[in-house]
Amino acid sequence: MIVVDRLRSIAETEGHTEAADDRPREEHVADAVVRGIQGGFVATLIMTAFRLPLLRSLPPSANFWSQYVAGGDPDEHSIAALVLHLLYGIGSGAIFGVLFSLYDAGRSIEPEQRGLVWGSIYGLALSAFGVQVVLQGLLDIRLEADELALFHAGHLVYGLSLGAWVGSRTEGVEDPEREYEYGDGN
């Protein structure tokens, strides 16, 4: 029991600053939501920049918009599609921020590393959900093998970007503005 208690104590405190540990849970979660929203915004921009030139098409949100909201051809709704895609990414980022802040098991690993690992898993889980529920279920779209691979790769890029953002701005990172500077301040 003593060993288990000691390991639990290490896992609960490593990777944290004392200030982060002393904050109320609600404040901790609120900060996590803000980090997730920021990360979701950035990660969606990165994912979109990755996927647009490769797939040479709008995100599936264009199909969703044309099928459920405005009608017409999906290519007619590029602005709405990109805004909706960005909103999906921001909302998913907020959820990730909360989940990341509440998950205690990996606290002995640095937050940046946890962010990359859990962000990757989260991105691929979103991708699987997107294929099964959104594409096939709601939109009746079946992707070719190469399109499917790029769809998953795009979500992996999203997850890595989101996890890196949230992890680099979470507990244990003393000063993210200063901590990632190299020797001469750049």
Short mmCIF file of N, CA and C in Angstrom, two decimals:
data_model
loop_
_atom_site.label_atom_id
_atom_site.label_comp_id
_atom_site.label_asym_id
_atom_site.label_seq_id
_atom_site.Cartn_x
_atom_site.Cartn_y
_atom_site.Cartn_z
N MET A 1 0.81 -1.20 0.00
CA MET A 1 0.00 0.00 0.00
C MET A 1 0.85 1.26 0.00
N ILE A 2 1.94 1.28 0.73
CA ILE A 2 2.78 2.46 0.81
C ILE A 2 3.36 2.77 -0.57
N VAL A 3 3.79 1.75 -1.30
CA VAL A 3 4.35 1.95 -2.63
C VAL A 3 3.29 2.51 -3.57
N VAL A 4 2.08 1.95 -3.53
CA VAL A 4 1.00 2.41 -4.38
C VAL A 4 0.65 3.86 -4.07
N ASP A 5 0.58 4.19 -2.77
CA ASP A 5 0.29 5.58 -2.38
C ASP A 5 1.38 6.53 -2.85
N ARG A 6 2.63 6.10 -2.76
CA ARG A 6 3.74 6.96 -3.19
C ARG A 6 3.71 7.17 -4.71
N LEU A 7 3.45 6.10 -5.46
CA LEU A 7 3.35 6.23 -6.91
C LEU A 7 2.20 7.15 -7.31
N ARG A 8 1.08 7.02 -6.62
CA ARG A 8 -0.07 7.89 -6.88
C ARG A 8 0.30 9.34 -6.60
N SER A 9 1.02 9.59 -5.52
CA SER A 9 1.44 10.94 -5.16
C SER A 9 2.35 11.53 -6.23
N ILE A 10 3.29 10.73 -6.73
CA ILE A 10 4.19 11.20 -7.78
C ILE A 10 3.40 11.52 -9.03
N ALA A 11 2.50 10.63 -9.41
CA ALA A 11 1.71 10.82 -10.62
C ALA A 11 0.82 12.05 -10.51
N GLU A 12 0.33 12.36 -9.32
CA GLU A 12 -0.55 13.50 -9.14
C GLU A 12 0.19 14.82 -9.14
N THR A 13 1.47 14.82 -8.79
CA THR A 13 2.18 16.10 -8.66
C THR A 13 3.18 16.35 -9.77
N GLU A 14 3.73 15.33 -10.38
CA GLU A 14 4.72 15.54 -11.42
C GLU A 14 4.07 16.14 -12.65
N GLY A 15 4.74 17.09 -13.26
CA GLY A 15 4.18 17.75 -14.44
C GLY A 15 3.24 18.87 -14.08
N HIS A 16 3.11 19.21 -12.80
CA HIS A 16 2.25 20.30 -12.34
C HIS A 16 3.11 21.39 -11.71
N THR A 17 2.60 22.58 -11.74
CA THR A 17 3.16 23.63 -10.90
C THR A 17 2.31 23.66 -9.64
N GLU A 18 2.88 24.15 -8.56
CA GLU A 18 2.10 24.22 -7.32
C GLU A 18 0.87 25.10 -7.50
N ALA A 19 1.03 26.18 -8.25
CA ALA A 19 -0.10 27.08 -8.46
C ALA A 19 -1.25 26.37 -9.16
N ALA A 20 -0.95 25.51 -10.13
CA ALA A 20 -2.00 24.79 -10.84
C ALA A 20 -2.68 23.80 -9.92
N ASP A 21 -1.93 23.18 -9.02
CA ASP A 21 -2.52 22.20 -8.11
C ASP A 21 -3.43 22.83 -7.08
N ASP A 22 -3.18 24.10 -6.75
CA ASP A 22 -3.96 24.76 -5.71
C ASP A 22 -5.23 25.42 -6.25
N ARG A 23 -5.39 25.48 -7.54
CA ARG A 23 -6.56 26.14 -8.10
C ARG A 23 -7.81 25.29 -7.93
N PRO A 24 -8.98 25.94 -7.81
CA PRO A 24 -10.23 25.18 -7.77
C PRO A 24 -10.44 24.42 -9.08
N ARG A 25 -11.10 23.28 -8.99
CA ARG A 25 -11.33 22.42 -10.16
C ARG A 25 -12.06 23.16 -11.28
N GLU A 26 -13.03 24.01 -10.92
CA GLU A 26 -13.80 24.74 -11.93
C GLU A 26 -12.90 25.69 -12.72
N GLU A 27 -11.98 26.37 -12.02
CA GLU A 27 -11.05 27.27 -12.69
C GLU A 27 -10.11 26.49 -13.61
N HIS A 28 -9.69 25.34 -13.14
CA HIS A 28 -8.81 24.47 -13.92
C HIS A 28 -9.51 24.04 -15.22
N VAL A 29 -10.76 23.63 -15.12
CA VAL A 29 -11.52 23.18 -16.30
C VAL A 29 -11.79 24.36 -17.23
N ALA A 30 -12.12 25.53 -16.67
CA ALA A 30 -12.37 26.71 -17.51
C ALA A 30 -11.12 27.07 -18.31
N ASP A 31 -9.96 27.03 -17.67
CA ASP A 31 -8.71 27.29 -18.39
C ASP A 31 -8.49 26.25 -19.48
N ALA A 32 -8.83 24.99 -19.18
CA ALA A 32 -8.66 23.92 -20.16
C ALA A 32 -9.56 24.14 -21.37
N VAL A 33 -10.77 24.63 -21.14
CA VAL A 33 -11.68 24.90 -22.25
C VAL A 33 -11.09 26.00 -23.14
N VAL A 34 -10.56 27.05 -22.53
CA VAL A 34 -9.97 28.14 -23.31
C VAL A 34 -8.78 27.63 -24.12
N ARG A 35 -7.91 26.85 -23.50
CA ARG A 35 -6.77 26.27 -24.24
C ARG A 35 -7.26 25.37 -25.36
N GLY A 36 -8.31 24.61 -25.11
CA GLY A 36 -8.86 23.73 -26.14
C GLY A 36 -9.47 24.50 -27.30
N ILE A 37 -10.16 25.60 -27.00
CA ILE A 37 -10.75 26.43 -28.05
C ILE A 37 -9.63 27.04 -28.91
N GLN A 38 -8.62 27.58 -28.25
CA GLN A 38 -7.49 28.14 -29.00
C GLN A 38 -6.82 27.06 -29.85
N GLY A 39 -6.55 25.92 -29.23
CA GLY A 39 -5.90 24.82 -29.94
C GLY A 39 -6.76 24.28 -31.06
N GLY A 40 -8.07 24.19 -30.84
CA GLY A 40 -8.98 23.73 -31.89
C GLY A 40 -8.98 24.65 -33.09
N PHE A 41 -8.93 25.95 -32.84
CA PHE A 41 -8.86 26.94 -33.92
C PHE A 41 -7.58 26.75 -34.73
N VAL A 42 -6.45 26.73 -34.03
CA VAL A 42 -5.15 26.58 -34.71
C VAL A 42 -5.06 25.24 -35.44
N ALA A 43 -5.46 24.17 -34.77
CA ALA A 43 -5.36 22.83 -35.35
C ALA A 43 -6.26 22.68 -36.58
N THR A 44 -7.42 23.31 -36.57
CA THR A 44 -8.31 23.24 -37.72
C THR A 44 -7.72 23.98 -38.91
N LEU A 45 -7.09 25.12 -38.65
CA LEU A 45 -6.42 25.84 -39.74
C LEU A 45 -5.31 24.99 -40.34
N ILE A 46 -4.53 24.34 -39.47
CA ILE A 46 -3.43 23.49 -39.94
C ILE A 46 -3.97 22.30 -40.72
N MET A 47 -5.00 21.65 -40.19
CA MET A 47 -5.58 20.49 -40.88
C MET A 47 -6.17 20.90 -42.23
N THR A 48 -6.83 22.03 -42.28
CA THR A 48 -7.43 22.49 -43.53
C THR A 48 -6.35 22.82 -44.56
N ALA A 49 -5.29 23.47 -44.11
CA ALA A 49 -4.17 23.76 -45.01
C ALA A 49 -3.51 22.48 -45.51
N PHE A 50 -3.53 21.43 -44.69
CA PHE A 50 -2.97 20.13 -45.09
C PHE A 50 -3.87 19.45 -46.13
N ARG A 51 -5.17 19.45 -45.89
CA ARG A 51 -6.07 18.64 -46.71
C ARG A 51 -6.49 19.30 -48.02
N LEU A 52 -6.68 20.62 -48.04
CA LEU A 52 -7.19 21.27 -49.24
C LEU A 52 -6.36 21.01 -50.50
N PRO A 53 -5.03 21.22 -50.45
CA PRO A 53 -4.28 20.97 -51.69
C PRO A 53 -4.17 19.49 -52.06
N LEU A 54 -4.28 18.60 -51.08
CA LEU A 54 -4.17 17.17 -51.38
C LEU A 54 -5.46 16.61 -51.94
N LEU A 55 -6.57 16.92 -51.29
CA LEU A 55 -7.85 16.38 -51.74
C LEU A 55 -8.52 17.25 -52.79
N ARG A 56 -8.07 18.49 -52.91
CA ARG A 56 -8.61 19.44 -53.89
C ARG A 56 -10.13 19.52 -53.82
N SER A 57 -10.64 19.50 -52.61
CA SER A 57 -12.08 19.65 -52.40
C SER A 57 -12.33 20.27 -51.04
N LEU A 58 -13.53 20.78 -50.89
CA LEU A 58 -13.92 21.34 -49.61
C LEU A 58 -14.09 20.22 -48.58
N PRO A 59 -14.06 20.56 -47.30
CA PRO A 59 -14.34 19.55 -46.27
C PRO A 59 -15.78 19.03 -46.43
N PRO A 60 -16.08 17.88 -45.86
CA PRO A 60 -17.43 17.32 -45.95
C PRO A 60 -18.51 18.24 -45.36
N SER A 61 -18.11 19.25 -44.62
CA SER A 61 -19.09 20.20 -44.10
C SER A 61 -19.82 20.91 -45.25
N ALA A 62 -19.21 20.99 -46.43
CA ALA A 62 -19.89 21.56 -47.60
C ALA A 62 -21.08 20.67 -48.00
N ASN A 63 -20.86 19.37 -47.96
CA ASN A 63 -21.94 18.43 -48.27
C ASN A 63 -23.04 18.52 -47.21
N PHE A 64 -22.62 18.62 -45.95
CA PHE A 64 -23.60 18.74 -44.86
C PHE A 64 -24.43 20.00 -45.05
N TRP A 65 -23.77 21.12 -45.35
CA TRP A 65 -24.46 22.40 -45.51
C TRP A 65 -25.45 22.34 -46.67
N SER A 66 -25.02 21.79 -47.79
CA SER A 66 -25.91 21.75 -48.95
C SER A 66 -27.06 20.76 -48.75
N GLN A 67 -26.81 19.67 -48.04
CA GLN A 67 -27.85 18.65 -47.85
C GLN A 67 -28.85 19.02 -46.78
N TYR A 68 -28.41 19.63 -45.68
CA TYR A 68 -29.30 19.86 -44.54
C TYR A 68 -29.69 21.32 -44.32
N VAL A 69 -29.00 22.26 -44.97
CA VAL A 69 -29.30 23.66 -44.69
C VAL A 69 -29.75 24.42 -45.94
N ALA A 70 -28.91 24.50 -46.94
CA ALA A 70 -29.16 25.43 -48.04
C ALA A 70 -29.57 24.79 -49.37
N GLY A 71 -29.30 23.52 -49.54
CA GLY A 71 -29.57 22.89 -50.83
C GLY A 71 -28.51 23.25 -51.85
N GLY A 72 -28.67 22.79 -53.05
CA GLY A 72 -27.73 23.11 -54.12
C GLY A 72 -26.48 22.23 -54.08
N ASP A 73 -25.51 22.65 -54.87
CA ASP A 73 -24.25 21.93 -55.00
C ASP A 73 -23.32 22.30 -53.84
N PRO A 74 -22.61 21.33 -53.25
CA PRO A 74 -21.69 21.64 -52.14
C PRO A 74 -20.64 22.69 -52.50
N ASP A 75 -20.20 22.71 -53.77
CA ASP A 75 -19.18 23.68 -54.19
C ASP A 75 -19.69 25.12 -54.14
N GLU A 76 -21.00 25.31 -54.07
CA GLU A 76 -21.58 26.65 -53.98
C GLU A 76 -21.49 27.23 -52.57
N HIS A 77 -21.06 26.43 -51.61
CA HIS A 77 -21.11 26.84 -50.20
C HIS A 77 -19.73 26.81 -49.55
N SER A 78 -18.74 27.30 -50.24
CA SER A 78 -17.37 27.20 -49.72
C SER A 78 -17.17 27.96 -48.41
N ILE A 79 -17.69 29.17 -48.30
CA ILE A 79 -17.51 29.95 -47.07
C ILE A 79 -18.23 29.27 -45.91
N ALA A 80 -19.47 28.90 -46.11
CA ALA A 80 -20.23 28.22 -45.05
C ALA A 80 -19.55 26.92 -44.65
N ALA A 81 -19.04 26.20 -45.63
CA ALA A 81 -18.37 24.92 -45.34
C ALA A 81 -17.14 25.13 -44.48
N LEU A 82 -16.33 26.13 -44.82
CA LEU A 82 -15.11 26.38 -44.06
C LEU A 82 -15.42 26.91 -42.66
N VAL A 83 -16.43 27.76 -42.54
CA VAL A 83 -16.83 28.26 -41.21
C VAL A 83 -17.35 27.11 -40.36
N LEU A 84 -18.20 26.26 -40.92
CA LEU A 84 -18.72 25.12 -40.18
C LEU A 84 -17.59 24.16 -39.78
N HIS A 85 -16.66 23.93 -40.67
CA HIS A 85 -15.51 23.08 -40.38
C HIS A 85 -14.69 23.67 -39.23
N LEU A 86 -14.50 24.98 -39.26
CA LEU A 86 -13.78 25.65 -38.18
C LEU A 86 -14.53 25.53 -36.86
N LEU A 87 -15.84 25.68 -36.89
CA LEU A 87 -16.64 25.53 -35.66
C LEU A 87 -16.57 24.11 -35.11
N TYR A 88 -16.62 23.12 -35.99
CA TYR A 88 -16.44 21.73 -35.54
C TYR A 88 -15.10 21.57 -34.84
N GLY A 89 -14.04 22.10 -35.47
CA GLY A 89 -12.70 21.98 -34.91
C GLY A 89 -12.55 22.68 -33.58
N ILE A 90 -13.14 23.86 -33.45
CA ILE A 90 -13.08 24.60 -32.19
C ILE A 90 -13.84 23.85 -31.10
N GLY A 91 -15.03 23.36 -31.43
CA GLY A 91 -15.82 22.60 -30.45
C GLY A 91 -15.11 21.33 -30.01
N SER A 92 -14.51 20.63 -30.96
CA SER A 92 -13.76 19.42 -30.63
C SER A 92 -12.54 19.75 -29.79
N GLY A 93 -11.92 20.90 -30.07
CA GLY A 93 -10.79 21.35 -29.27
C GLY A 93 -11.18 21.63 -27.84
N ALA A 94 -12.33 22.27 -27.63
CA ALA A 94 -12.81 22.55 -26.27
C ALA A 94 -13.03 21.24 -25.50
N ILE A 95 -13.62 20.26 -26.16
CA ILE A 95 -13.85 18.96 -25.52
C ILE A 95 -12.51 18.32 -25.17
N PHE A 96 -11.56 18.37 -26.09
CA PHE A 96 -10.24 17.79 -25.82
C PHE A 96 -9.58 18.49 -24.64
N GLY A 97 -9.67 19.81 -24.58
CA GLY A 97 -9.08 20.55 -23.47
C GLY A 97 -9.59 20.08 -22.13
N VAL A 98 -10.90 19.87 -22.03
CA VAL A 98 -11.49 19.39 -20.78
C VAL A 98 -11.03 17.97 -20.48
N LEU A 99 -11.10 17.09 -21.48
CA LEU A 99 -10.68 15.70 -21.27
C LEU A 99 -9.21 15.63 -20.85
N PHE A 100 -8.38 16.43 -21.50
CA PHE A 100 -6.95 16.45 -21.20
C PHE A 100 -6.71 16.90 -19.77
N SER A 101 -7.47 17.88 -19.31
CA SER A 101 -7.27 18.40 -17.96
C SER A 101 -7.78 17.44 -16.89
N LEU A 102 -8.77 16.64 -17.22
CA LEU A 102 -9.37 15.73 -16.24
C LEU A 102 -8.66 14.39 -16.15
N TYR A 103 -7.90 14.02 -17.18
CA TYR A 103 -7.25 12.71 -17.20
C TYR A 103 -5.99 12.76 -16.35
N ASP A 104 -5.97 11.99 -15.29
CA ASP A 104 -4.88 12.02 -14.33
C ASP A 104 -3.83 10.93 -14.50
N ALA A 105 -4.13 9.88 -15.23
CA ALA A 105 -3.26 8.71 -15.24
C ALA A 105 -1.88 8.98 -15.81
N GLY A 106 -1.75 9.90 -16.73
CA GLY A 106 -0.45 10.12 -17.36
C GLY A 106 0.31 11.31 -16.82
N ARG A 107 0.00 11.75 -15.62
CA ARG A 107 0.61 12.97 -15.08
C ARG A 107 2.11 12.87 -14.90
N SER A 108 2.66 11.68 -14.86
CA SER A 108 4.11 11.57 -14.70
C SER A 108 4.84 11.86 -16.00
N ILE A 109 4.12 11.95 -17.09
CA ILE A 109 4.70 12.28 -18.39
C ILE A 109 4.52 13.79 -18.60
N GLU A 110 5.50 14.43 -19.19
CA GLU A 110 5.42 15.87 -19.43
C GLU A 110 4.17 16.21 -20.23
N PRO A 111 3.54 17.36 -19.97
CA PRO A 111 2.30 17.71 -20.65
C PRO A 111 2.42 17.77 -22.18
N GLU A 112 3.56 18.23 -22.67
CA GLU A 112 3.74 18.28 -24.12
C GLU A 112 3.70 16.89 -24.74
N GLN A 113 4.33 15.93 -24.07
CA GLN A 113 4.34 14.55 -24.58
C GLN A 113 2.95 13.94 -24.48
N ARG A 114 2.27 14.17 -23.36
CA ARG A 114 0.90 13.68 -23.22
C ARG A 114 0.00 14.28 -24.29
N GLY A 115 0.21 15.57 -24.56
CA GLY A 115 -0.60 16.23 -25.58
C GLY A 115 -0.44 15.58 -26.94
N LEU A 116 0.78 15.26 -27.31
CA LEU A 116 1.02 14.63 -28.61
C LEU A 116 0.39 13.24 -28.67
N VAL A 117 0.57 12.46 -27.62
CA VAL A 117 0.01 11.10 -27.61
C VAL A 117 -1.51 11.13 -27.63
N TRP A 118 -2.09 11.85 -26.66
CA TRP A 118 -3.56 11.87 -26.55
C TRP A 118 -4.20 12.65 -27.70
N GLY A 119 -3.49 13.67 -28.20
CA GLY A 119 -4.00 14.38 -29.36
C GLY A 119 -4.08 13.49 -30.59
N SER A 120 -3.07 12.66 -30.78
CA SER A 120 -3.07 11.72 -31.91
C SER A 120 -4.24 10.74 -31.80
N ILE A 121 -4.42 10.20 -30.62
CA ILE A 121 -5.53 9.26 -30.40
C ILE A 121 -6.86 9.95 -30.61
N TYR A 122 -6.99 11.15 -30.08
CA TYR A 122 -8.23 11.93 -30.21
C TYR A 122 -8.51 12.24 -31.68
N GLY A 123 -7.50 12.67 -32.41
CA GLY A 123 -7.68 12.98 -33.82
C GLY A 123 -8.14 11.77 -34.62
N LEU A 124 -7.57 10.61 -34.34
CA LEU A 124 -7.98 9.40 -35.05
C LEU A 124 -9.37 8.94 -34.63
N ALA A 125 -9.72 9.16 -33.35
CA ALA A 125 -11.08 8.83 -32.90
C ALA A 125 -12.10 9.74 -33.61
N LEU A 126 -11.77 11.03 -33.73
CA LEU A 126 -12.65 11.94 -34.47
C LEU A 126 -12.78 11.51 -35.93
N SER A 127 -11.69 11.05 -36.49
CA SER A 127 -11.70 10.59 -37.87
C SER A 127 -12.62 9.39 -38.05
N ALA A 128 -12.50 8.42 -37.15
CA ALA A 128 -13.36 7.24 -37.21
C ALA A 128 -14.83 7.63 -37.05
N PHE A 129 -15.11 8.54 -36.12
CA PHE A 129 -16.47 9.05 -35.94
C PHE A 129 -16.94 9.75 -37.22
N GLY A 130 -16.06 10.56 -37.79
CA GLY A 130 -16.40 11.28 -39.01
C GLY A 130 -16.77 10.35 -40.15
N VAL A 131 -16.01 9.28 -40.31
CA VAL A 131 -16.29 8.34 -41.40
C VAL A 131 -17.59 7.58 -41.13
N GLN A 132 -17.71 7.00 -39.95
CA GLN A 132 -18.85 6.14 -39.65
C GLN A 132 -20.16 6.91 -39.50
N VAL A 133 -20.12 7.99 -38.75
CA VAL A 133 -21.36 8.71 -38.42
C VAL A 133 -21.67 9.81 -39.43
N VAL A 134 -20.71 10.68 -39.68
CA VAL A 134 -20.99 11.84 -40.53
C VAL A 134 -21.01 11.45 -42.00
N LEU A 135 -19.90 10.91 -42.49
CA LEU A 135 -19.83 10.62 -43.93
C LEU A 135 -20.81 9.53 -44.33
N GLN A 136 -20.69 8.36 -43.71
CA GLN A 136 -21.53 7.24 -44.13
C GLN A 136 -22.96 7.33 -43.59
N GLY A 137 -23.10 7.74 -42.33
CA GLY A 137 -24.42 7.79 -41.71
C GLY A 137 -25.27 8.96 -42.16
N LEU A 138 -24.76 10.17 -42.01
CA LEU A 138 -25.55 11.37 -42.32
C LEU A 138 -25.52 11.76 -43.80
N LEU A 139 -24.36 11.61 -44.43
CA LEU A 139 -24.20 12.13 -45.79
C LEU A 139 -24.20 11.05 -46.88
N ASP A 140 -24.19 9.80 -46.49
CA ASP A 140 -24.15 8.68 -47.43
C ASP A 140 -23.00 8.81 -48.43
N ILE A 141 -21.81 9.14 -47.89
CA ILE A 141 -20.60 9.27 -48.70
C ILE A 141 -19.68 8.11 -48.38
N ARG A 142 -19.18 7.46 -49.41
CA ARG A 142 -18.19 6.40 -49.26
C ARG A 142 -16.91 6.86 -49.96
N LEU A 143 -15.86 7.02 -49.20
CA LEU A 143 -14.59 7.50 -49.77
C LEU A 143 -13.82 6.36 -50.41
N GLU A 144 -13.10 6.68 -51.47
CA GLU A 144 -12.15 5.74 -52.07
C GLU A 144 -11.01 5.53 -51.07
N ALA A 145 -10.24 4.48 -51.24
CA ALA A 145 -9.17 4.15 -50.29
C ALA A 145 -8.16 5.27 -50.13
N ASP A 146 -7.75 5.91 -51.23
CA ASP A 146 -6.77 7.00 -51.12
C ASP A 146 -7.37 8.22 -50.43
N GLU A 147 -8.63 8.53 -50.72
CA GLU A 147 -9.31 9.64 -50.05
C GLU A 147 -9.47 9.37 -48.55
N LEU A 148 -9.79 8.13 -48.24
CA LEU A 148 -9.97 7.74 -46.84
C LEU A 148 -8.65 7.87 -46.07
N ALA A 149 -7.55 7.46 -46.70
CA ALA A 149 -6.24 7.57 -46.05
C ALA A 149 -5.92 9.04 -45.78
N LEU A 150 -6.19 9.92 -46.74
CA LEU A 150 -5.93 11.35 -46.54
C LEU A 150 -6.89 11.96 -45.53
N PHE A 151 -8.11 11.49 -45.47
CA PHE A 151 -9.07 11.94 -44.46
C PHE A 151 -8.53 11.62 -43.06
N HIS A 152 -8.07 10.39 -42.87
CA HIS A 152 -7.50 10.00 -41.57
C HIS A 152 -6.21 10.77 -41.29
N ALA A 153 -5.37 10.95 -42.31
CA ALA A 153 -4.13 11.70 -42.11
C ALA A 153 -4.42 13.14 -41.70
N GLY A 154 -5.42 13.75 -42.29
CA GLY A 154 -5.81 15.11 -41.92
C GLY A 154 -6.23 15.21 -40.47
N HIS A 155 -6.98 14.22 -40.01
CA HIS A 155 -7.40 14.23 -38.61
C HIS A 155 -6.25 13.91 -37.66
N LEU A 156 -5.30 13.13 -38.12
CA LEU A 156 -4.10 12.90 -37.31
C LEU A 156 -3.31 14.21 -37.18
N VAL A 157 -3.19 14.95 -38.27
CA VAL A 157 -2.54 16.26 -38.22
C VAL A 157 -3.28 17.17 -37.24
N TYR A 158 -4.62 17.16 -37.30
CA TYR A 158 -5.43 17.94 -36.36
C TYR A 158 -5.11 17.55 -34.92
N GLY A 159 -5.13 16.25 -34.64
CA GLY A 159 -4.89 15.77 -33.28
C GLY A 159 -3.50 16.11 -32.78
N LEU A 160 -2.49 15.94 -33.61
CA LEU A 160 -1.13 16.30 -33.22
C LEU A 160 -1.02 17.80 -32.93
N SER A 161 -1.61 18.61 -33.79
CA SER A 161 -1.55 20.06 -33.61
C SER A 161 -2.30 20.48 -32.35
N LEU A 162 -3.47 19.93 -32.16
CA LEU A 162 -4.28 20.23 -30.98
C LEU A 162 -3.56 19.80 -29.71
N GLY A 163 -3.06 18.57 -29.70
CA GLY A 163 -2.37 18.06 -28.52
C GLY A 163 -1.11 18.85 -28.20
N ALA A 164 -0.37 19.24 -29.24
CA ALA A 164 0.84 20.03 -29.02
C ALA A 164 0.48 21.40 -28.44
N TRP A 165 -0.57 22.00 -28.96
CA TRP A 165 -0.99 23.32 -28.46
C TRP A 165 -1.43 23.23 -27.00
N VAL A 166 -2.34 22.32 -26.72
CA VAL A 166 -2.88 22.22 -25.35
C VAL A 166 -1.79 21.77 -24.38
N GLY A 167 -1.00 20.79 -24.76
CA GLY A 167 0.05 20.29 -23.88
C GLY A 167 1.11 21.32 -23.58
N SER A 168 1.43 22.16 -24.55
CA SER A 168 2.48 23.16 -24.33
C SER A 168 1.98 24.36 -23.55
N ARG A 169 0.70 24.39 -23.26
CA ARG A 169 0.12 25.52 -22.53
C ARG A 169 -0.62 25.07 -21.28
N THR A 170 -0.25 23.94 -20.77
CA THR A 170 -0.97 23.38 -19.63
C THR A 170 -0.09 23.37 -18.40
N GLU A 171 -0.55 22.74 -17.33
CA GLU A 171 0.19 22.68 -16.07
C GLU A 171 1.58 22.13 -16.30
N GLY A 172 2.52 22.63 -15.52
CA GLY A 172 3.88 22.15 -15.61
C GLY A 172 4.72 22.97 -16.57
N VAL A 173 4.08 23.75 -17.41
CA VAL A 173 4.81 24.63 -18.30
C VAL A 173 4.84 25.98 -17.60
N GLU A 174 5.99 26.31 -17.04
CA GLU A 174 6.11 27.49 -16.20
C GLU A 174 5.72 28.77 -16.95
N ASP A 175 6.31 29.00 -18.10
CA ASP A 175 6.06 30.21 -18.87
C ASP A 175 6.17 29.84 -20.35
N PRO A 176 5.03 29.51 -21.00
CA PRO A 176 5.10 29.06 -22.39
C PRO A 176 5.71 30.09 -23.34
N GLU A 177 5.59 31.37 -23.03
CA GLU A 177 6.17 32.39 -23.89
C GLU A 177 7.70 32.34 -23.85
N ARG A 178 8.26 32.02 -22.68
CA ARG A 178 9.70 32.02 -22.49
C ARG A 178 10.28 30.61 -22.62
N GLU A 179 9.55 29.61 -22.20
CA GLU A 179 10.09 28.26 -22.08
C GLU A 179 10.54 27.67 -23.41
N TYR A 180 9.90 28.04 -24.51
CA TYR A 180 10.24 27.42 -25.79
C TYR A 180 11.19 28.29 -26.63
N GLU A 181 11.78 29.30 -26.02
CA GLU A 181 12.78 30.08 -26.73
C GLU A 181 14.09 29.32 -26.74
N TYR A 182 14.83 29.50 -27.82
CA TYR A 182 16.15 28.89 -27.91
C TYR A 182 17.17 29.84 -27.32
N GLY A 183 18.41 29.45 -27.26
CA GLY A 183 19.46 30.16 -26.58
C GLY A 183 19.47 31.66 -26.70
N ASP A 184 19.28 32.23 -27.88
CA ASP A 184 19.38 33.67 -28.03
C ASP A 184 18.02 34.36 -28.16
N GLY A 185 16.96 33.72 -27.68
CA GLY A 185 15.65 34.35 -27.63
C GLY A 185 14.79 34.21 -28.86
N ASN A 186 15.11 33.34 -29.78
CA ASN A 186 14.25 33.15 -30.96
C ASN A 186 13.75 31.75 -31.05
#
